[in-house]
Short mmCIF file of C-alpha atoms in Angstrom, two decimals:
data_model
loop_
_atom_site.label_atom_id
_atom_site.label_comp_id
_atom_site.label_asym_id
_atom_site.label_seq_id
_atom_site.Cartn_x
_atom_site.Cartn_y
_atom_site.Cartn_z
CA UNK A 23 59.87 -46.70 -12.69
CA UNK A 24 57.95 -48.23 -14.62
CA UNK A 25 55.80 -47.17 -17.57
CA UNK A 26 52.23 -47.96 -15.99
CA UNK A 27 52.78 -46.06 -13.06
CA UNK A 28 54.16 -42.79 -14.92
CA UNK A 29 50.94 -43.03 -16.87
CA UNK A 30 48.64 -43.32 -13.63
CA UNK A 31 50.17 -40.77 -12.40
CA UNK A 32 49.26 -38.35 -14.91
CA UNK A 33 45.34 -39.43 -14.21
CA UNK A 34 45.91 -39.16 -10.56
CA UNK A 35 43.90 -35.43 -10.07
CA UNK A 36 43.76 -33.21 -6.19
CA UNK A 37 40.77 -31.56 -6.87
CA UNK A 38 40.65 -28.87 -3.40
CA UNK A 39 38.21 -26.72 -3.65
CA UNK A 40 36.79 -27.78 -6.79
CA UNK A 41 34.72 -25.05 -9.02
CA UNK A 42 31.94 -26.21 -10.36
CA UNK A 43 31.49 -24.53 -13.52
CA UNK A 44 35.44 -26.69 -13.98
CA UNK A 45 33.84 -30.26 -12.93
CA UNK A 46 30.55 -30.59 -13.01
CA UNK A 47 27.30 -30.49 -16.20
CA UNK A 48 24.38 -29.78 -15.53
CA UNK A 49 22.38 -32.80 -16.98
CA UNK A 50 18.52 -31.85 -16.56
CA UNK A 51 16.02 -30.06 -14.90
CA UNK A 52 15.74 -26.94 -18.07
CA UNK A 53 17.01 -24.40 -15.51
CA UNK A 54 16.35 -25.56 -12.37
CA UNK A 55 19.49 -26.00 -11.16
CA UNK A 56 21.90 -22.86 -11.02
CA UNK A 57 25.60 -22.49 -10.50
CA UNK A 58 26.44 -19.43 -8.97
CA UNK A 59 28.94 -17.04 -7.44
CA UNK A 60 31.94 -17.75 -9.25
CA UNK A 61 31.53 -21.32 -9.57
CA UNK A 62 31.10 -21.79 -5.49
CA UNK A 63 27.45 -22.59 -5.60
CA UNK A 64 25.26 -25.17 -6.97
CA UNK A 65 21.77 -24.97 -6.01
CA UNK A 66 19.09 -27.89 -7.68
CA UNK A 67 15.35 -26.96 -7.06
CA UNK A 68 12.51 -29.16 -7.23
CA UNK A 69 8.23 -28.33 -8.49
CA UNK A 70 5.47 -29.96 -9.62
CA UNK A 71 7.22 -29.84 -14.18
CA UNK A 72 10.31 -31.13 -12.74
CA UNK A 73 13.80 -31.66 -11.04
CA UNK A 74 16.83 -31.26 -11.66
CA UNK A 75 20.55 -32.95 -11.93
CA UNK A 76 24.74 -32.55 -12.74
CA UNK A 77 27.15 -35.12 -13.38
CA UNK A 78 30.90 -35.10 -13.13
CA UNK A 79 32.48 -34.11 -16.22
CA UNK A 80 35.10 -37.41 -15.44
CA UNK A 81 34.59 -40.65 -14.72
CA UNK A 82 36.84 -41.37 -11.96
CA UNK A 83 38.73 -45.40 -10.37
CA UNK A 84 38.59 -44.79 -7.07
CA UNK A 85 38.57 -41.66 -5.45
CA UNK A 86 37.71 -39.63 -2.13
CA UNK A 87 34.76 -37.85 -2.90
CA UNK A 88 33.68 -34.52 0.01
CA UNK A 89 30.86 -32.68 -1.07
CA UNK A 90 28.48 -29.63 1.18
CA UNK A 91 25.02 -30.15 1.23
CA UNK A 92 22.75 -28.35 2.97
CA UNK A 93 18.70 -30.43 2.64
CA UNK A 94 15.74 -28.80 1.28
CA UNK A 95 13.88 -27.54 4.39
CA UNK A 96 10.90 -27.53 6.11
CA UNK A 97 8.17 -29.83 4.67
CA UNK A 98 10.65 -31.54 1.97
CA UNK A 99 8.06 -34.79 1.89
CA UNK A 100 8.26 -37.04 -0.94
CA UNK A 101 11.40 -35.32 -2.35
CA UNK A 102 14.83 -37.07 -2.57
CA UNK A 103 18.53 -35.45 -2.71
CA UNK A 104 20.68 -37.61 -3.92
CA UNK A 105 24.65 -38.20 -4.46
CA UNK A 106 25.93 -40.77 -5.53
CA UNK A 107 28.80 -42.54 -7.42
CA UNK A 108 27.25 -44.77 -10.43
CA UNK A 109 28.51 -46.12 -13.94
CA UNK A 110 26.69 -47.20 -16.85
CA UNK A 111 24.76 -50.45 -18.48
CA UNK A 112 22.74 -53.15 -16.53
CA UNK A 113 25.58 -54.36 -14.72
CA UNK A 114 26.92 -51.46 -13.48
CA UNK A 115 28.31 -50.12 -9.94
CA UNK A 116 27.02 -47.38 -7.75
CA UNK A 117 26.88 -45.47 -4.41
CA UNK A 118 24.60 -44.27 -3.05
CA UNK A 119 23.51 -41.50 -0.74
CA UNK A 120 19.88 -40.26 -1.33
CA UNK A 121 18.11 -38.32 0.96
CA UNK A 122 14.46 -38.68 2.02
CA UNK A 123 12.68 -35.58 2.68
CA UNK A 124 10.02 -35.69 5.62
CA UNK A 125 7.33 -33.87 6.82
CA UNK A 126 8.30 -30.51 9.04
CA UNK A 127 10.18 -31.07 12.40
CA UNK A 128 10.72 -34.88 11.48
CA UNK A 129 14.01 -35.71 10.02
CA UNK A 130 15.43 -36.44 7.13
CA UNK A 131 16.05 -40.03 6.44
CA UNK A 132 20.22 -40.96 4.78
CA UNK A 133 19.14 -43.83 2.89
CA UNK A 134 22.60 -46.01 1.22
CA UNK A 135 23.24 -48.82 -1.10
CA UNK A 136 26.30 -50.83 -2.30
CA UNK A 137 26.28 -52.00 -5.76
CA UNK A 138 28.17 -54.70 -7.97
CA UNK A 139 27.64 -55.67 -11.07
CA UNK A 140 23.87 -54.19 -11.33
CA UNK A 141 23.10 -55.76 -8.18
CA UNK A 142 22.07 -53.22 -5.53
CA UNK A 143 19.63 -54.85 -2.39
CA UNK A 144 22.41 -53.94 0.21
CA UNK A 145 20.61 -50.77 2.03
CA UNK A 146 20.68 -49.52 5.53
CA UNK A 147 19.22 -46.32 6.45
CA UNK A 148 19.69 -43.59 9.71
CA UNK A 149 18.69 -40.84 11.13
CA UNK A 150 21.41 -37.66 11.26
CA UNK A 151 22.34 -36.30 14.45
CA UNK A 152 22.07 -32.57 13.45
CA UNK A 153 19.52 -30.96 11.32
CA UNK A 154 20.08 -31.14 7.67
CA UNK A 155 18.94 -27.92 6.42
CA UNK A 156 20.56 -25.39 9.51
CA UNK A 157 23.18 -25.08 7.70
CA UNK A 158 26.20 -27.55 5.06
CA UNK A 159 27.61 -30.40 6.30
CA UNK A 160 30.53 -32.30 4.22
CA UNK A 161 29.01 -36.21 2.96
CA UNK A 162 32.03 -38.31 2.18
CA UNK A 163 32.71 -41.39 -0.17
CA UNK A 164 35.93 -43.00 0.20
CA UNK A 165 36.89 -45.63 -1.94
CA UNK A 166 39.71 -47.42 -2.33
CA UNK A 167 40.62 -51.60 -3.36
CA UNK A 168 40.18 -52.19 -0.24
CA UNK A 169 36.34 -50.83 0.96
CA UNK A 170 33.52 -48.17 0.70
CA UNK A 171 33.43 -45.85 3.83
CA UNK A 172 30.78 -43.69 3.52
CA UNK A 173 31.13 -40.90 6.06
CA UNK A 174 29.13 -37.81 7.26
CA UNK A 175 31.49 -34.76 8.71
CA UNK A 176 33.87 -36.77 9.10
CA UNK A 177 32.46 -39.74 11.38
CA UNK A 178 32.46 -42.40 9.13
CA UNK A 179 28.98 -44.35 9.31
CA UNK A 180 29.52 -47.39 7.61
CA UNK A 181 31.78 -49.88 5.21
CA UNK A 182 31.38 -51.88 2.81
CA UNK A 183 35.13 -54.03 2.51
CA UNK A 184 35.82 -56.11 -0.80
CA UNK A 185 35.84 -59.83 0.08
CA UNK A 186 36.04 -60.83 -3.60
CA UNK A 187 38.08 -64.07 -1.88
CA UNK A 188 34.65 -64.89 -0.42
CA UNK A 189 33.31 -64.72 -3.65
CA UNK A 190 31.22 -61.56 -2.64
CA UNK A 191 31.68 -59.28 -5.91
CA UNK A 192 33.70 -55.83 -5.75
CA UNK A 193 33.19 -52.48 -7.86
CA UNK A 194 36.94 -51.88 -9.05
CA UNK A 195 36.83 -52.30 -12.58
CA UNK A 196 33.52 -50.01 -13.77
CA UNK A 197 34.72 -46.04 -14.09
CA UNK A 198 31.65 -44.26 -12.59
CA UNK A 199 30.54 -40.66 -12.56
CA UNK A 200 29.64 -38.36 -9.36
CA UNK A 201 25.83 -37.18 -9.68
CA UNK A 202 23.55 -35.60 -7.57
CA UNK A 203 19.51 -34.58 -8.19
CA UNK A 204 17.11 -33.46 -7.19
CA UNK A 205 13.16 -35.30 -7.50
CA UNK A 206 9.83 -35.86 -6.42
CA UNK A 207 9.66 -39.64 -5.12
CA UNK A 208 6.12 -39.58 -3.00
CA UNK A 209 5.40 -42.80 -4.32
CA UNK A 210 7.55 -44.86 -1.81
CA UNK A 211 10.09 -41.69 -0.16
CA UNK A 212 7.92 -40.41 3.06
CA UNK A 213 6.26 -43.19 4.88
CA UNK A 214 6.05 -45.54 1.75
CA UNK A 215 4.74 -43.26 -0.42
CA UNK A 216 1.80 -42.56 2.72
CA UNK A 217 2.96 -38.91 2.94
CA UNK A 218 2.57 -36.91 -0.84
CA UNK A 219 4.13 -33.61 -1.64
CA UNK A 220 2.88 -30.55 -0.17
CA UNK A 221 3.18 -28.69 -3.81
CA UNK A 222 2.50 -25.06 -1.81
CA UNK A 223 5.73 -25.59 -0.57
CA UNK A 224 7.47 -25.29 -3.80
CA UNK A 225 9.82 -24.26 -5.27
CA UNK A 226 12.23 -26.92 -3.55
CA UNK A 227 16.00 -26.07 -2.95
CA UNK A 228 18.87 -28.23 -2.21
CA UNK A 229 22.60 -26.33 -1.93
CA UNK A 230 25.95 -27.18 -2.97
CA UNK A 231 29.44 -26.22 -2.10
CA UNK A 232 33.21 -27.66 -0.95
CA UNK A 233 32.58 -30.49 -3.54
CA UNK A 234 37.05 -31.64 -3.03
CA UNK A 235 38.56 -34.52 -4.81
CA UNK A 236 41.49 -36.68 -4.31
CA UNK A 237 41.02 -38.88 -6.93
CA UNK A 238 41.62 -41.18 -10.18
CA UNK A 239 40.01 -39.70 -13.57
CA UNK A 240 39.46 -42.55 -15.71
CA UNK A 241 41.98 -42.88 -19.16
CA UNK A 242 39.70 -44.99 -21.98
CA UNK A 243 43.16 -45.56 -23.46
CA UNK A 244 44.98 -46.62 -19.77
CA UNK A 245 45.31 -50.09 -18.55
CA UNK A 246 46.41 -49.28 -15.30
CA UNK A 247 44.33 -49.14 -12.27
CA UNK A 248 45.15 -46.68 -9.25
CA UNK A 249 45.17 -49.63 -6.63
CA UNK A 250 48.30 -50.38 -8.32
CA UNK A 251 50.30 -46.66 -6.52
CA UNK A 252 50.67 -47.25 -2.82
CA UNK A 253 52.69 -43.59 -2.90
CA UNK A 254 52.89 -41.57 0.58
CA UNK A 255 50.44 -38.53 -1.49
CA UNK A 256 47.84 -40.53 -2.02
CA UNK A 257 47.37 -42.56 1.46
CA UNK A 258 43.70 -42.50 0.17
CA UNK A 259 44.19 -45.14 -1.61
CA UNK A 260 45.40 -47.74 0.89
CA UNK A 261 43.13 -45.71 4.18
CA UNK A 262 40.82 -48.06 6.42
CA UNK A 263 39.80 -47.38 9.57
CA UNK A 264 41.72 -47.68 12.53
CA UNK A 265 40.54 -48.33 15.91
CA UNK A 266 39.10 -44.31 16.37
CA UNK A 267 36.81 -44.74 13.07
CA UNK A 268 35.56 -48.28 13.97
CA UNK A 269 34.17 -47.26 17.52
CA UNK A 270 32.50 -44.05 16.02
CA UNK A 271 31.05 -46.16 12.67
CA UNK A 272 29.86 -48.09 15.84
CA UNK A 273 28.34 -45.36 18.16
CA UNK A 274 26.53 -43.92 14.93
CA UNK A 275 24.93 -47.71 14.19
CA UNK A 276 23.78 -48.02 17.65
CA UNK A 277 22.14 -44.90 17.97
CA UNK A 278 21.31 -43.95 14.09
CA UNK A 279 21.05 -46.26 12.29
CA UNK A 280 17.23 -47.43 11.86
CA UNK A 281 17.46 -50.32 8.50
CA UNK A 282 19.84 -52.53 7.92
CA UNK A 283 19.84 -55.19 5.42
CA UNK A 284 21.04 -57.79 7.38
CA UNK A 285 19.12 -57.54 9.41
CA UNK A 286 16.22 -57.80 8.35
CA UNK A 287 14.64 -61.83 8.50
CA UNK A 288 11.86 -61.18 6.96
CA UNK A 289 13.40 -59.94 3.60
CA UNK A 290 15.92 -62.86 3.85
CA UNK A 291 14.12 -66.11 4.92
CA UNK A 292 16.76 -68.15 3.95
CA UNK A 293 19.70 -66.09 5.41
CA UNK A 294 21.34 -63.04 5.40
CA UNK A 295 23.53 -62.39 2.53
CA UNK A 296 26.86 -63.19 2.25
CA UNK A 297 28.74 -60.81 3.18
CA UNK A 298 26.14 -59.75 5.93
CA UNK A 299 28.54 -62.02 8.68
CA UNK A 300 31.86 -60.39 7.02
CA UNK A 301 31.54 -57.37 6.52
#
């Protein structure tokens, strides 16, 4: 067995039913973020003064990340709850879930994006097929050398493939932290900023449970990549959409997708980005 493979295995982590105290740091909010129930529950709060957020203690290079979230109930217009992976710097990579609040009775908008080497502009937006404020639902990011798959309660909603062979950058070299935040974005979040945050409803609270990760923890001393590990215990490293997954993603996109950058002719009058015809 090669030494690099042994070293890689040392940094492979399986964090099932992770503990927020052990796995995350509260990074901002001046007490508005709270870890409760011996690390099993985390809440973020937003009021007129500030929002709040947290970040994973570790960086990861590829992973399958699950997080249960219950979004801000009632009139959440103007608020944004985020859950994403990101590196740092002007050429950063990023994989985004953003939940755009709305007036009571109107659905949340689930906004997704993928950045590679500092370039994003790959937005797809969806309505959900349930009320995400009534209970916890699982939002998942699978990031491996072949593709990025966004899923909701196990149903895939979006895939971004590795198309480097066609000259399209893919996030594979920059380790990323896991982030989440709750903040005010009423200049754009709800109906393009037409609906403002109603501060009489504050504090706004989002709740988190059941963080699970199968991922490679990044070490600055490691020269290895998780892509070299194909062991059966870590099948997520080679996981892709089977025929059932492909059918489910088509169902979601046919019934619940409300924006796709790959069909926005006004935005791309000279032609769509190259991945649009290949993903």
